[in-house]
């Protein structure tokens, strides 16, 4: 009976580790999205302030 309980505890422990890893991955993705969003906002501001010519923002052919 004790070994069955410890196997169950091990499964819960593994599940908790997977949940933590998944949460860290989600947090990293959110952080990456925020960084890219900030970069795009700064790029747009520089274009509006004429620091960067709008032709740099044109699609490539």
mmCIF file of N, CA and C in Angstrom:
data_model
loop_
_atom_site.group_PDB
_atom_site.id
_atom_site.type_symbol
_atom_site.label_atom_id
_atom_site.label_comp_id
_atom_site.label_asym_id
_atom_site.label_seq_id
_atom_site.Cartn_x
_atom_site.Cartn_y
_atom_site.Cartn_z
ATOM 1 N N UNK A 1 0.835 -1.194 0.000
ATOM 2 C CA UNK A 1 0.000 0.000 0.000
ATOM 3 C C UNK A 1 0.872 1.248 0.000
ATOM 4 N N UNK A 2 1.975 1.195 0.738
ATOM 5 C CA UNK A 2 2.836 2.371 0.827
ATOM 6 C C UNK A 2 3.480 2.686 -0.524
ATOM 7 N N UNK A 3 3.869 1.660 -1.282
ATOM 8 C CA UNK A 3 4.488 1.901 -2.589
ATOM 9 C C UNK A 3 3.480 2.492 -3.570
ATOM 10 N N UNK A 4 2.217 2.067 -3.499
ATOM 11 C CA UNK A 4 1.197 2.622 -4.383
ATOM 12 C C UNK A 4 0.997 4.104 -4.083
ATOM 13 N N UNK A 5 1.020 4.452 -2.817
ATOM 14 C CA UNK A 5 0.862 5.854 -2.435
ATOM 15 C C UNK A 5 2.056 6.667 -2.909
ATOM 16 N N UNK A 6 3.242 6.119 -2.787
ATOM 17 C CA UNK A 6 4.413 6.869 -3.208
ATOM 18 C C UNK A 6 4.435 7.023 -4.731
ATOM 19 N N UNK A 7 3.947 6.021 -5.477
ATOM 20 C CA UNK A 7 3.852 6.164 -6.933
ATOM 21 C C UNK A 7 2.871 7.274 -7.290
ATOM 22 N N UNK A 8 1.768 7.317 -6.537
ATOM 23 C CA UNK A 8 0.770 8.361 -6.779
ATOM 24 C C UNK A 8 1.371 9.733 -6.462
ATOM 25 N N UNK A 9 2.114 9.824 -5.370
ATOM 26 C CA UNK A 9 2.760 11.089 -5.024
ATOM 27 C C UNK A 9 3.777 11.481 -6.093
ATOM 28 N N UNK A 10 4.502 10.500 -6.611
ATOM 29 C CA UNK A 10 5.465 10.781 -7.679
ATOM 30 C C UNK A 10 4.765 11.311 -8.926
ATOM 31 N N UNK A 11 3.607 10.741 -9.233
ATOM 32 C CA UNK A 11 2.856 11.225 -10.397
ATOM 33 C C UNK A 11 2.419 12.668 -10.184
ATOM 34 N N UNK A 12 1.941 12.978 -8.971
ATOM 35 C CA UNK A 12 1.544 14.358 -8.679
ATOM 36 C C UNK A 12 2.742 15.295 -8.755
ATOM 37 N N UNK A 13 3.885 14.832 -8.254
ATOM 38 C CA UNK A 13 5.104 15.636 -8.293
ATOM 39 C C UNK A 13 5.512 15.909 -9.743
ATOM 40 N N UNK A 14 5.471 14.878 -10.590
ATOM 41 C CA UNK A 14 5.805 15.046 -12.011
ATOM 42 C C UNK A 14 4.815 15.987 -12.687
ATOM 43 N N UNK A 15 3.539 15.840 -12.340
ATOM 44 C CA UNK A 15 2.514 16.714 -12.904
ATOM 45 C C UNK A 15 2.775 18.162 -12.501
ATOM 46 N N UNK A 16 3.134 18.389 -11.236
ATOM 47 C CA UNK A 16 3.455 19.743 -10.771
ATOM 48 C C UNK A 16 4.651 20.314 -11.522
ATOM 49 N N UNK A 17 5.669 19.495 -11.761
ATOM 50 C CA UNK A 17 6.839 19.957 -12.517
ATOM 51 C C UNK A 17 6.448 20.342 -13.942
ATOM 52 N N UNK A 18 5.590 19.537 -14.561
ATOM 53 C CA UNK A 18 5.129 19.857 -15.915
ATOM 54 C C UNK A 18 4.321 21.150 -15.933
ATOM 55 N N UNK A 19 3.474 21.344 -14.919
ATOM 56 C CA UNK A 19 2.698 22.579 -14.840
ATOM 57 C C UNK A 19 3.614 23.786 -14.694
ATOM 58 N N UNK A 20 4.640 23.668 -13.837
ATOM 59 C CA UNK A 20 5.578 24.779 -13.644
ATOM 60 C C UNK A 20 6.337 25.078 -14.931
ATOM 61 N N UNK A 21 6.772 24.048 -15.632
ATOM 62 C CA UNK A 21 7.500 24.246 -16.889
ATOM 63 C C UNK A 21 6.597 24.904 -17.928
ATOM 64 N N UNK A 22 5.357 24.468 -17.975
ATOM 65 C CA UNK A 22 4.402 25.047 -18.918
ATOM 66 C C UNK A 22 4.154 26.515 -18.597
ATOM 67 N N UNK A 23 4.034 26.840 -17.316
ATOM 68 C CA UNK A 23 3.800 28.226 -16.903
ATOM 69 C C UNK A 23 5.002 29.095 -17.257
ATOM 70 N N UNK A 24 6.211 28.577 -17.043
ATOM 71 C CA UNK A 24 7.412 29.343 -17.386
ATOM 72 C C UNK A 24 7.469 29.591 -18.885
ATOM 73 N N UNK A 25 7.084 28.593 -19.678
ATOM 74 C CA UNK A 25 7.069 28.743 -21.131
ATOM 75 C C UNK A 25 6.054 29.808 -21.536
ATOM 76 N N UNK A 26 4.875 29.781 -20.913
ATOM 77 C CA UNK A 26 3.845 30.779 -21.211
ATOM 78 C C UNK A 26 4.322 32.173 -20.812
ATOM 79 N N UNK A 27 4.962 32.287 -19.649
ATOM 80 C CA UNK A 27 5.477 33.583 -19.202
ATOM 81 C C UNK A 27 6.526 34.118 -20.171
ATOM 82 N N UNK A 28 7.378 33.235 -20.684
ATOM 83 C CA UNK A 28 8.417 33.660 -21.629
ATOM 84 C C UNK A 28 7.782 34.141 -22.929
ATOM 85 N N UNK A 29 6.749 33.441 -23.399
ATOM 86 C CA UNK A 29 6.073 33.854 -24.627
ATOM 87 C C UNK A 29 5.417 35.218 -24.445
ATOM 88 N N UNK A 30 4.783 35.436 -23.302
ATOM 89 C CA UNK A 30 4.161 36.730 -23.026
ATOM 90 C C UNK A 30 5.223 37.822 -22.996
ATOM 91 N N UNK A 31 6.343 37.550 -22.350
ATOM 92 C CA UNK A 31 7.435 38.524 -22.284
ATOM 93 C C UNK A 31 7.953 38.841 -23.683
ATOM 94 N N UNK A 32 8.118 37.809 -24.527
ATOM 95 C CA UNK A 32 8.585 38.013 -25.898
ATOM 96 C C UNK A 32 7.604 38.873 -26.695
ATOM 97 N N UNK A 33 6.313 38.627 -26.531
ATOM 98 C CA UNK A 33 5.297 39.416 -27.235
ATOM 99 C C UNK A 33 5.356 40.870 -26.783
ATOM 100 N N UNK A 34 5.521 41.097 -25.491
ATOM 101 C CA UNK A 34 5.607 42.468 -24.986
ATOM 102 C C UNK A 34 6.845 43.183 -25.519
ATOM 103 N N UNK A 35 7.958 42.482 -25.621
ATOM 104 C CA UNK A 35 9.191 43.076 -26.155
ATOM 105 C C UNK A 35 8.992 43.466 -27.619
ATOM 106 N N UNK A 36 8.422 42.564 -28.411
ATOM 107 C CA UNK A 36 8.200 42.855 -29.832
ATOM 108 C C UNK A 36 7.216 44.009 -29.988
ATOM 109 N N UNK A 37 6.175 44.021 -29.181
ATOM 110 C CA UNK A 37 5.197 45.105 -29.232
ATOM 111 C C UNK A 37 5.855 46.445 -28.918
ATOM 112 N N UNK A 38 6.721 46.460 -27.918
ATOM 113 C CA UNK A 38 7.442 47.681 -27.553
ATOM 114 C C UNK A 38 8.365 48.129 -28.685
ATOM 115 N N UNK A 39 9.056 47.186 -29.308
ATOM 116 C CA UNK A 39 9.933 47.519 -30.438
ATOM 117 C C UNK A 39 9.139 48.104 -31.605
ATOM 118 N N UNK A 40 7.992 47.513 -31.903
ATOM 119 C CA UNK A 40 7.159 48.028 -32.991
ATOM 120 C C UNK A 40 6.642 49.432 -32.681
ATOM 121 N N UNK A 41 6.245 49.667 -31.436
ATOM 122 C CA UNK A 41 5.777 50.999 -31.040
ATOM 123 C C UNK A 41 6.904 52.020 -31.167
ATOM 124 N N UNK A 42 8.108 51.659 -30.747
ATOM 125 C CA UNK A 42 9.248 52.572 -30.873
ATOM 126 C C UNK A 42 9.585 52.836 -32.336
ATOM 127 N N UNK A 43 9.532 51.810 -33.163
ATOM 128 C CA UNK A 43 9.807 51.956 -34.586
ATOM 129 C C UNK A 43 8.793 52.903 -35.225
ATOM 130 N N UNK A 44 7.508 52.720 -34.888
ATOM 131 C CA UNK A 44 6.452 53.590 -35.418
ATOM 132 C C UNK A 44 6.662 55.029 -34.963
ATOM 133 N N UNK A 45 7.042 55.224 -33.712
ATOM 134 C CA UNK A 45 7.294 56.576 -33.194
ATOM 135 C C UNK A 45 8.442 57.231 -33.949
ATOM 136 N N UNK A 46 9.508 56.489 -34.210
ATOM 137 C CA UNK A 46 10.652 57.035 -34.945
ATOM 138 C C UNK A 46 10.263 57.416 -36.375
ATOM 139 N N UNK A 47 9.378 56.640 -36.989
ATOM 140 C CA UNK A 47 8.897 56.986 -38.334
ATOM 141 C C UNK A 47 8.078 58.271 -38.277
ATOM 142 N N UNK A 48 7.182 58.367 -37.282
ATOM 143 C CA UNK A 48 6.339 59.559 -37.150
ATOM 144 C C UNK A 48 7.161 60.803 -36.848
ATOM 145 N N UNK A 49 8.252 60.649 -36.120
ATOM 146 C CA UNK A 49 9.116 61.787 -35.795
ATOM 147 C C UNK A 49 10.140 62.055 -36.897
ATOM 148 N N UNK A 50 10.012 61.328 -37.999
ATOM 149 C CA UNK A 50 10.887 61.494 -39.169
ATOM 150 C C UNK A 50 12.348 61.160 -38.876
ATOM 151 N N UNK A 51 12.593 60.356 -37.860
ATOM 152 C CA UNK A 51 13.955 59.894 -37.569
ATOM 153 C C UNK A 51 14.339 58.747 -38.501
ATOM 154 N N UNK A 52 13.338 58.023 -38.960
ATOM 155 C CA UNK A 52 13.544 56.916 -39.896
ATOM 156 C C UNK A 52 12.685 57.211 -41.124
ATOM 157 N N UNK A 53 13.257 57.156 -42.316
ATOM 158 C CA UNK A 53 12.438 57.402 -43.512
ATOM 159 C C UNK A 53 11.357 56.329 -43.669
ATOM 160 N N UNK A 54 10.159 56.732 -44.065
ATOM 161 C CA UNK A 54 9.061 55.763 -44.223
ATOM 162 C C UNK A 54 9.362 54.662 -45.234
ATOM 163 N N UNK A 55 10.305 54.892 -46.150
ATOM 164 C CA UNK A 55 10.623 53.853 -47.134
ATOM 165 C C UNK A 55 11.185 52.602 -46.468
ATOM 166 N N UNK A 56 11.778 52.749 -45.289
ATOM 167 C CA UNK A 56 12.266 51.570 -44.570
ATOM 168 C C UNK A 56 11.117 50.704 -44.073
ATOM 169 N N UNK A 57 9.942 51.326 -43.978
ATOM 170 C CA UNK A 57 8.769 50.608 -43.492
ATOM 171 C C UNK A 57 7.985 49.971 -44.641
ATOM 172 N N UNK A 58 8.405 50.208 -45.888
ATOM 173 C CA UNK A 58 7.695 49.665 -47.051
ATOM 174 C C UNK A 58 7.971 48.169 -47.177
ATOM 175 N N UNK A 59 6.989 47.421 -47.695
ATOM 176 C CA UNK A 59 7.219 45.979 -47.881
ATOM 177 C C UNK A 59 8.324 45.723 -48.901
ATOM 178 N N UNK A 60 9.063 44.664 -48.694
ATOM 179 C CA UNK A 60 10.137 44.304 -49.616
ATOM 180 C C UNK A 60 9.546 43.626 -50.846
ATOM 181 N N UNK A 61 10.154 43.871 -52.003
ATOM 182 C CA UNK A 61 9.663 43.265 -53.251
ATOM 183 C C UNK A 61 10.421 42.006 -53.558
#
